Amino acid sequence: KPANCLVSDDPAEFARLLADHAKGVRSGSVSDADGNAFLNSQREALDAALRHGLAQLTANVDEVAA
């Protein structure tokens, strides 16, 4: 998970985490995260999944045509 991702199943705990994070950003102890690496990893995963799916479809079409 990205460093700036806050996770909690408890709403009060999540609110505390979020408030602490906001204080950290304001004080400079927490820097903004560059989302480009995350975005690129998501794009790469999507591309791989699409290539896999298209390969499966192509293989099935070739089998039906034969």
mmCIF file of N, CA, C and O in Angstrom:
data_model
loop_
_atom_site.group_PDB
_atom_site.id
_atom_site.type_symbol
_atom_site.label_atom_id
_atom_site.label_comp_id
_atom_site.label_asym_id
_atom_site.label_seq_id
_atom_site.Cartn_x
_atom_site.Cartn_y
_atom_site.Cartn_z
ATOM 1 N N LYS A 1 0.852 -1.189 0.000
ATOM 2 C CA LYS A 1 0.000 0.000 0.000
ATOM 3 C C LYS A 1 0.888 1.239 0.000
ATOM 4 O O LYS A 1 1.976 1.216 0.570
ATOM 5 N N PRO A 2 0.444 2.279 -0.632
ATOM 6 C CA PRO A 2 1.234 3.517 -0.630
ATOM 7 C C PRO A 2 1.414 4.057 0.791
ATOM 8 O O PRO A 2 0.580 3.825 1.670
ATOM 9 N N ALA A 3 2.499 4.764 1.014
ATOM 10 C CA ALA A 3 2.808 5.285 2.348
ATOM 11 C C ALA A 3 1.728 6.225 2.874
ATOM 12 O O ALA A 3 1.536 6.337 4.081
ATOM 13 N N ASN A 4 1.010 6.890 1.977
ATOM 14 C CA ASN A 4 -0.004 7.838 2.422
ATOM 15 C C ASN A 4 -1.397 7.209 2.500
ATOM 16 O O ASN A 4 -2.387 7.909 2.634
ATOM 17 N N CYS A 5 -1.465 5.893 2.436
ATOM 18 C CA CYS A 5 -2.746 5.187 2.507
ATOM 19 C C CYS A 5 -3.057 4.874 3.971
ATOM 20 O O CYS A 5 -2.293 4.179 4.640
ATOM 21 N N LEU A 6 -4.161 5.366 4.462
ATOM 22 C CA LEU A 6 -4.569 5.153 5.848
ATOM 23 C C LEU A 6 -5.700 4.137 5.869
ATOM 24 O O LEU A 6 -6.682 4.283 5.141
ATOM 25 N N VAL A 7 -5.555 3.103 6.698
ATOM 26 C CA VAL A 7 -6.546 2.028 6.722
ATOM 27 C C VAL A 7 -6.960 1.742 8.156
ATOM 28 O O VAL A 7 -6.110 1.611 9.040
ATOM 29 N N SER A 8 -8.262 1.666 8.364
ATOM 30 C CA SER A 8 -8.804 1.248 9.655
ATOM 31 C C SER A 8 -10.256 0.851 9.462
ATOM 32 O O SER A 8 -10.985 1.476 8.702
ATOM 33 N N ASP A 9 -10.650 -0.211 10.133
ATOM 34 C CA ASP A 9 -12.055 -0.626 10.102
ATOM 35 C C ASP A 9 -12.905 0.164 11.091
ATOM 36 O O ASP A 9 -14.126 0.121 11.032
ATOM 37 N N ASP A 10 -12.239 0.868 12.000
ATOM 38 C CA ASP A 10 -12.925 1.638 13.030
ATOM 39 C C ASP A 10 -13.004 3.106 12.608
ATOM 40 O O ASP A 10 -11.974 3.738 12.383
ATOM 41 N N PRO A 11 -14.206 3.667 12.477
ATOM 42 C CA PRO A 11 -14.341 5.053 12.023
ATOM 43 C C PRO A 11 -13.598 6.060 12.895
ATOM 44 O O PRO A 11 -12.969 6.990 12.380
ATOM 45 N N ALA A 12 -13.640 5.887 14.210
ATOM 46 C CA ALA A 12 -12.955 6.835 15.101
ATOM 47 C C ALA A 12 -11.441 6.745 14.918
ATOM 48 O O ALA A 12 -10.748 7.766 14.904
ATOM 49 N N GLU A 13 -10.929 5.541 14.775
ATOM 50 C CA GLU A 13 -9.496 5.343 14.544
ATOM 51 C C GLU A 13 -9.080 5.947 13.199
ATOM 52 O O GLU A 13 -8.040 6.586 13.077
ATOM 53 N N PHE A 14 -9.906 5.746 12.178
ATOM 54 C CA PHE A 14 -9.603 6.313 10.867
ATOM 55 C C PHE A 14 -9.585 7.841 10.944
ATOM 56 O O PHE A 14 -8.691 8.487 10.372
ATOM 57 N N ALA A 15 -10.525 8.423 11.652
ATOM 58 C CA ALA A 15 -10.560 9.883 11.813
ATOM 59 C C ALA A 15 -9.298 10.373 12.516
ATOM 60 O O ALA A 15 -8.704 11.388 12.129
ATOM 61 N N ARG A 16 -8.844 9.643 13.537
ATOM 62 C CA ARG A 16 -7.619 10.012 14.236
ATOM 63 C C ARG A 16 -6.412 9.910 13.309
ATOM 64 O O ARG A 16 -5.575 10.806 13.264
ATOM 65 N N LEU A 17 -6.336 8.832 12.543
ATOM 66 C CA LEU A 17 -5.234 8.665 11.587
ATOM 67 C C LEU A 17 -5.218 9.796 10.563
ATOM 68 O O LEU A 17 -4.160 10.349 10.239
ATOM 69 N N LEU A 18 -6.387 10.139 10.071
ATOM 70 C CA LEU A 18 -6.498 11.198 9.076
ATOM 71 C C LEU A 18 -6.098 12.551 9.664
ATOM 72 O O LEU A 18 -5.350 13.319 9.033
ATOM 73 N N ALA A 19 -6.553 12.834 10.879
ATOM 74 C CA ALA A 19 -6.195 14.097 11.528
ATOM 75 C C ALA A 19 -4.699 14.160 11.803
ATOM 76 O O ALA A 19 -4.060 15.194 11.563
ATOM 77 N N ASP A 20 -4.116 13.053 12.272
ATOM 78 C CA ASP A 20 -2.666 13.013 12.510
ATOM 79 C C ASP A 20 -1.887 13.217 11.218
ATOM 80 O O ASP A 20 -0.871 13.911 11.195
ATOM 81 N N HIS A 21 -2.363 12.612 10.152
ATOM 82 C CA HIS A 21 -1.702 12.763 8.858
ATOM 83 C C HIS A 21 -1.760 14.218 8.391
ATOM 84 O O HIS A 21 -0.756 14.770 7.929
ATOM 85 N N ALA A 22 -2.928 14.831 8.527
ATOM 86 C CA ALA A 22 -3.082 16.232 8.123
ATOM 87 C C ALA A 22 -2.161 17.136 8.938
ATOM 88 O O ALA A 22 -1.526 18.050 8.392
ATOM 89 N N LYS A 23 -2.056 16.876 10.234
ATOM 90 C CA LYS A 23 -1.139 17.656 11.079
ATOM 91 C C LYS A 23 0.301 17.468 10.612
ATOM 92 O O LYS A 23 1.077 18.427 10.577
ATOM 93 N N GLY A 24 0.656 16.247 10.261
ATOM 94 C CA GLY A 24 2.001 15.964 9.773
ATOM 95 C C GLY A 24 2.323 16.672 8.474
ATOM 96 O O GLY A 24 3.432 17.190 8.289
ATOM 97 N N VAL A 25 1.343 16.737 7.585
ATOM 98 C CA VAL A 25 1.541 17.458 6.318
ATOM 99 C C VAL A 25 1.744 18.942 6.598
ATOM 100 O O VAL A 25 2.653 19.575 6.057
ATOM 101 N N ARG A 26 0.904 19.505 7.487
ATOM 102 C CA ARG A 26 1.025 20.932 7.821
ATOM 103 C C ARG A 26 2.347 21.264 8.496
ATOM 104 O O ARG A 26 2.928 22.312 8.254
ATOM 105 N N SER A 27 2.835 20.358 9.336
ATOM 106 C CA SER A 27 4.081 20.621 10.061
ATOM 107 C C SER A 27 5.322 20.310 9.223
ATOM 108 O O SER A 27 6.426 20.697 9.584
ATOM 109 N N GLY A 28 5.116 19.601 8.127
ATOM 110 C CA GLY A 28 6.246 19.239 7.276
ATOM 111 C C GLY A 28 6.883 17.910 7.633
ATOM 112 O O GLY A 28 7.835 17.484 6.979
ATOM 113 N N SER A 29 6.388 17.235 8.672
ATOM 114 C CA SER A 29 6.959 15.935 9.030
ATOM 115 C C SER A 29 6.466 14.815 8.125
ATOM 116 O O SER A 29 7.063 13.743 8.068
ATOM 117 N N VAL A 30 5.378 15.054 7.393
ATOM 118 C CA VAL A 30 4.856 14.109 6.408
ATOM 119 C C VAL A 30 4.817 14.838 5.073
ATOM 120 O O VAL A 30 4.213 15.911 4.966
ATOM 121 N N SER A 31 5.489 14.266 4.089
ATOM 122 C CA SER A 31 5.495 14.924 2.778
ATOM 123 C C SER A 31 4.402 14.343 1.894
ATOM 124 O O SER A 31 3.928 13.224 2.099
ATOM 125 N N ASP A 32 4.007 15.128 0.910
ATOM 126 C CA ASP A 32 3.045 14.636 -0.067
ATOM 127 C C ASP A 32 3.681 13.491 -0.834
ATOM 128 O O ASP A 32 4.875 13.501 -1.136
ATOM 129 N N ALA A 33 2.893 12.494 -1.135
ATOM 130 C CA ALA A 33 3.390 11.352 -1.889
ATOM 131 C C ALA A 33 3.245 11.632 -3.381
ATOM 132 O O ALA A 33 2.278 12.258 -3.813
ATOM 133 N N ASP A 34 4.211 11.177 -4.130
ATOM 134 C CA ASP A 34 4.135 11.268 -5.588
ATOM 135 C C ASP A 34 3.343 10.062 -6.065
ATOM 136 O O ASP A 34 3.775 8.923 -5.896
ATOM 137 N N GLY A 35 2.209 10.292 -6.628
ATOM 138 C CA GLY A 35 1.332 9.211 -7.060
ATOM 139 C C GLY A 35 1.711 8.596 -8.388
ATOM 140 O O GLY A 35 1.074 7.642 -8.834
ATOM 141 N N ASN A 36 2.749 9.109 -9.042
ATOM 142 C CA ASN A 36 3.108 8.594 -10.363
ATOM 143 C C ASN A 36 3.517 7.128 -10.334
ATOM 144 O O ASN A 36 3.142 6.367 -11.228
ATOM 145 N N ALA A 37 4.279 6.705 -9.352
ATOM 146 C CA ALA A 37 4.700 5.302 -9.280
ATOM 147 C C ALA A 37 3.478 4.396 -9.117
ATOM 148 O O ALA A 37 3.375 3.355 -9.771
ATOM 149 N N PHE A 38 2.544 4.801 -8.248
ATOM 150 C CA PHE A 38 1.327 4.009 -8.052
ATOM 151 C C PHE A 38 0.500 3.974 -9.339
ATOM 152 O O PHE A 38 0.043 2.903 -9.762
ATOM 153 N N LEU A 39 0.331 5.120 -9.975
ATOM 154 C CA LEU A 39 -0.429 5.189 -11.218
ATOM 155 C C LEU A 39 0.200 4.293 -12.282
ATOM 156 O O LEU A 39 -0.495 3.526 -12.953
ATOM 157 N N ASN A 40 1.518 4.370 -12.417
ATOM 158 C CA ASN A 40 2.198 3.552 -13.414
ATOM 159 C C ASN A 40 2.050 2.066 -13.120
ATOM 160 O O ASN A 40 1.843 1.266 -14.043
ATOM 161 N N SER A 41 2.124 1.679 -11.850
ATOM 162 C CA SER A 41 1.965 0.259 -11.511
ATOM 163 C C SER A 41 0.550 -0.218 -11.823
ATOM 164 O O SER A 41 0.358 -1.351 -12.283
ATOM 165 N N GLN A 42 -0.436 0.640 -11.595
ATOM 166 C CA GLN A 42 -1.820 0.280 -11.910
ATOM 167 C C GLN A 42 -2.016 0.139 -13.410
ATOM 168 O O GLN A 42 -2.691 -0.776 -13.883
ATOM 169 N N ARG A 43 -1.423 1.053 -14.177
ATOM 170 C CA ARG A 43 -1.509 0.966 -15.643
ATOM 171 C C ARG A 43 -0.843 -0.293 -16.164
ATOM 172 O O ARG A 43 -1.367 -0.964 -17.055
ATOM 173 N N GLU A 44 0.322 -0.631 -15.619
ATOM 174 C CA GLU A 44 1.031 -1.834 -16.044
ATOM 175 C C GLU A 44 0.213 -3.086 -15.724
ATOM 176 O O GLU A 44 0.142 -4.016 -16.535
ATOM 177 N N ALA A 45 -0.402 -3.117 -14.555
ATOM 178 C CA ALA A 45 -1.227 -4.264 -14.178
ATOM 179 C C ALA A 45 -2.445 -4.374 -15.096
ATOM 180 O O ALA A 45 -2.815 -5.479 -15.522
ATOM 181 N N LEU A 46 -3.050 -3.254 -15.427
ATOM 182 C CA LEU A 46 -4.196 -3.262 -16.338
ATOM 183 C C LEU A 46 -3.769 -3.730 -17.721
ATOM 184 O O LEU A 46 -4.446 -4.563 -18.332
ATOM 185 N N ASP A 47 -2.648 -3.227 -18.224
ATOM 186 C CA ASP A 47 -2.141 -3.651 -19.531
ATOM 187 C C ASP A 47 -1.890 -5.157 -19.555
ATOM 188 O O ASP A 47 -2.250 -5.842 -20.519
ATOM 189 N N ALA A 48 -1.272 -5.680 -18.495
ATOM 190 C CA ALA A 48 -0.984 -7.113 -18.426
ATOM 191 C C ALA A 48 -2.282 -7.924 -18.422
ATOM 192 O O ALA A 48 -2.384 -8.956 -19.105
ATOM 193 N N ALA A 49 -3.269 -7.476 -17.654
ATOM 194 C CA ALA A 49 -4.551 -8.187 -17.586
ATOM 195 C C ALA A 49 -5.258 -8.154 -18.942
ATOM 196 O O ALA A 49 -5.829 -9.167 -19.376
ATOM 197 N N LEU A 50 -5.207 -7.012 -19.617
ATOM 198 C CA LEU A 50 -5.832 -6.915 -20.940
ATOM 199 C C LEU A 50 -5.122 -7.807 -21.959
ATOM 200 O O LEU A 50 -5.774 -8.489 -22.760
ATOM 201 N N ARG A 51 -3.770 -7.810 -21.922
ATOM 202 C CA ARG A 51 -3.021 -8.683 -22.836
ATOM 203 C C ARG A 51 -3.385 -10.147 -22.596
ATOM 204 O O ARG A 51 -3.607 -10.912 -23.543
ATOM 205 N N HIS A 52 -3.474 -10.533 -21.327
ATOM 206 C CA HIS A 52 -3.832 -11.913 -20.985
ATOM 207 C C HIS A 52 -5.239 -12.243 -21.498
ATOM 208 O O HIS A 52 -5.458 -13.297 -22.105
ATOM 209 N N GLY A 53 -6.177 -11.363 -21.230
ATOM 210 C CA GLY A 53 -7.557 -11.593 -21.673
ATOM 211 C C GLY A 53 -7.670 -11.671 -23.186
ATOM 212 O O GLY A 53 -8.362 -12.548 -23.720
ATOM 213 N N LEU A 54 -6.982 -10.779 -23.887
ATOM 214 C CA LEU A 54 -7.022 -10.804 -25.350
ATOM 215 C C LEU A 54 -6.363 -12.067 -25.893
ATOM 216 O O LEU A 54 -6.838 -12.649 -26.882
ATOM 217 N N ALA A 55 -5.290 -12.512 -25.259
ATOM 218 C CA ALA A 55 -4.644 -13.752 -25.683
ATOM 219 C C ALA A 55 -5.585 -14.935 -25.503
ATOM 220 O O ALA A 55 -5.650 -15.826 -26.362
ATOM 221 N N GLN A 56 -6.322 -14.939 -24.400
ATOM 222 C CA GLN A 56 -7.294 -16.012 -24.157
ATOM 223 C C GLN A 56 -8.387 -15.998 -25.225
ATOM 224 O O GLN A 56 -8.765 -17.041 -25.745
ATOM 225 N N LEU A 57 -8.877 -14.817 -25.537
ATOM 226 C CA LEU A 57 -9.928 -14.700 -26.562
ATOM 227 C C LEU A 57 -9.408 -15.143 -27.921
ATOM 228 O O LEU A 57 -10.095 -15.856 -28.660
ATOM 229 N N THR A 58 -8.203 -14.731 -28.257
ATOM 230 C CA THR A 58 -7.607 -15.101 -29.538
ATOM 231 C C THR A 58 -7.435 -16.613 -29.625
ATOM 232 O O THR A 58 -7.740 -17.226 -30.646
ATOM 233 N N ALA A 59 -6.974 -17.240 -28.551
ATOM 234 C CA ALA A 59 -6.791 -18.689 -28.527
ATOM 235 C C ALA A 59 -8.138 -19.395 -28.702
ATOM 236 O O ALA A 59 -8.228 -20.372 -29.447
ATOM 237 N N ASN A 60 -9.172 -18.886 -28.058
ATOM 238 C CA ASN A 60 -10.505 -19.498 -28.182
ATOM 239 C C ASN A 60 -11.057 -19.333 -29.585
ATOM 240 O O ASN A 60 -11.671 -20.242 -30.118
ATOM 241 N N VAL A 61 -10.836 -18.200 -30.217
ATOM 242 C CA VAL A 61 -11.312 -17.981 -31.586
ATOM 243 C C VAL A 61 -10.592 -18.915 -32.533
ATOM 244 O O VAL A 61 -11.193 -19.514 -33.429
ATOM 245 N N ASP A 62 -9.285 -19.093 -32.359
ATOM 246 C CA ASP A 62 -8.515 -19.996 -33.211
ATOM 247 C C ASP A 62 -9.001 -21.432 -33.063
ATOM 248 O O ASP A 62 -9.091 -22.165 -34.048
ATOM 249 N N GLU A 63 -9.358 -21.847 -31.832
ATOM 250 C CA GLU A 63 -9.864 -23.203 -31.616
ATOM 251 C C GLU A 63 -11.201 -23.395 -32.285
ATOM 252 O O GLU A 63 -11.468 -24.444 -32.884
ATOM 253 N N VAL A 64 -12.075 -22.417 -32.224
ATOM 254 C CA VAL A 64 -13.410 -22.520 -32.819
ATOM 255 C C VAL A 64 -13.286 -22.540 -34.336
ATOM 256 O O VAL A 64 -14.004 -23.294 -35.023
ATOM 257 N N ALA A 65 -12.376 -21.743 -34.876
ATOM 258 C CA ALA A 65 -12.209 -21.670 -36.335
ATOM 259 C C ALA A 65 -11.615 -22.965 -36.902
ATOM 260 O O ALA A 65 -11.802 -23.273 -38.067
ATOM 261 N N ALA A 66 -10.881 -23.699 -36.078
ATOM 262 C CA ALA A 66 -10.205 -24.918 -36.580
ATOM 263 C C ALA A 66 -11.116 -26.079 -36.727
ATOM 264 O O ALA A 66 -12.132 -26.344 -36.806
#
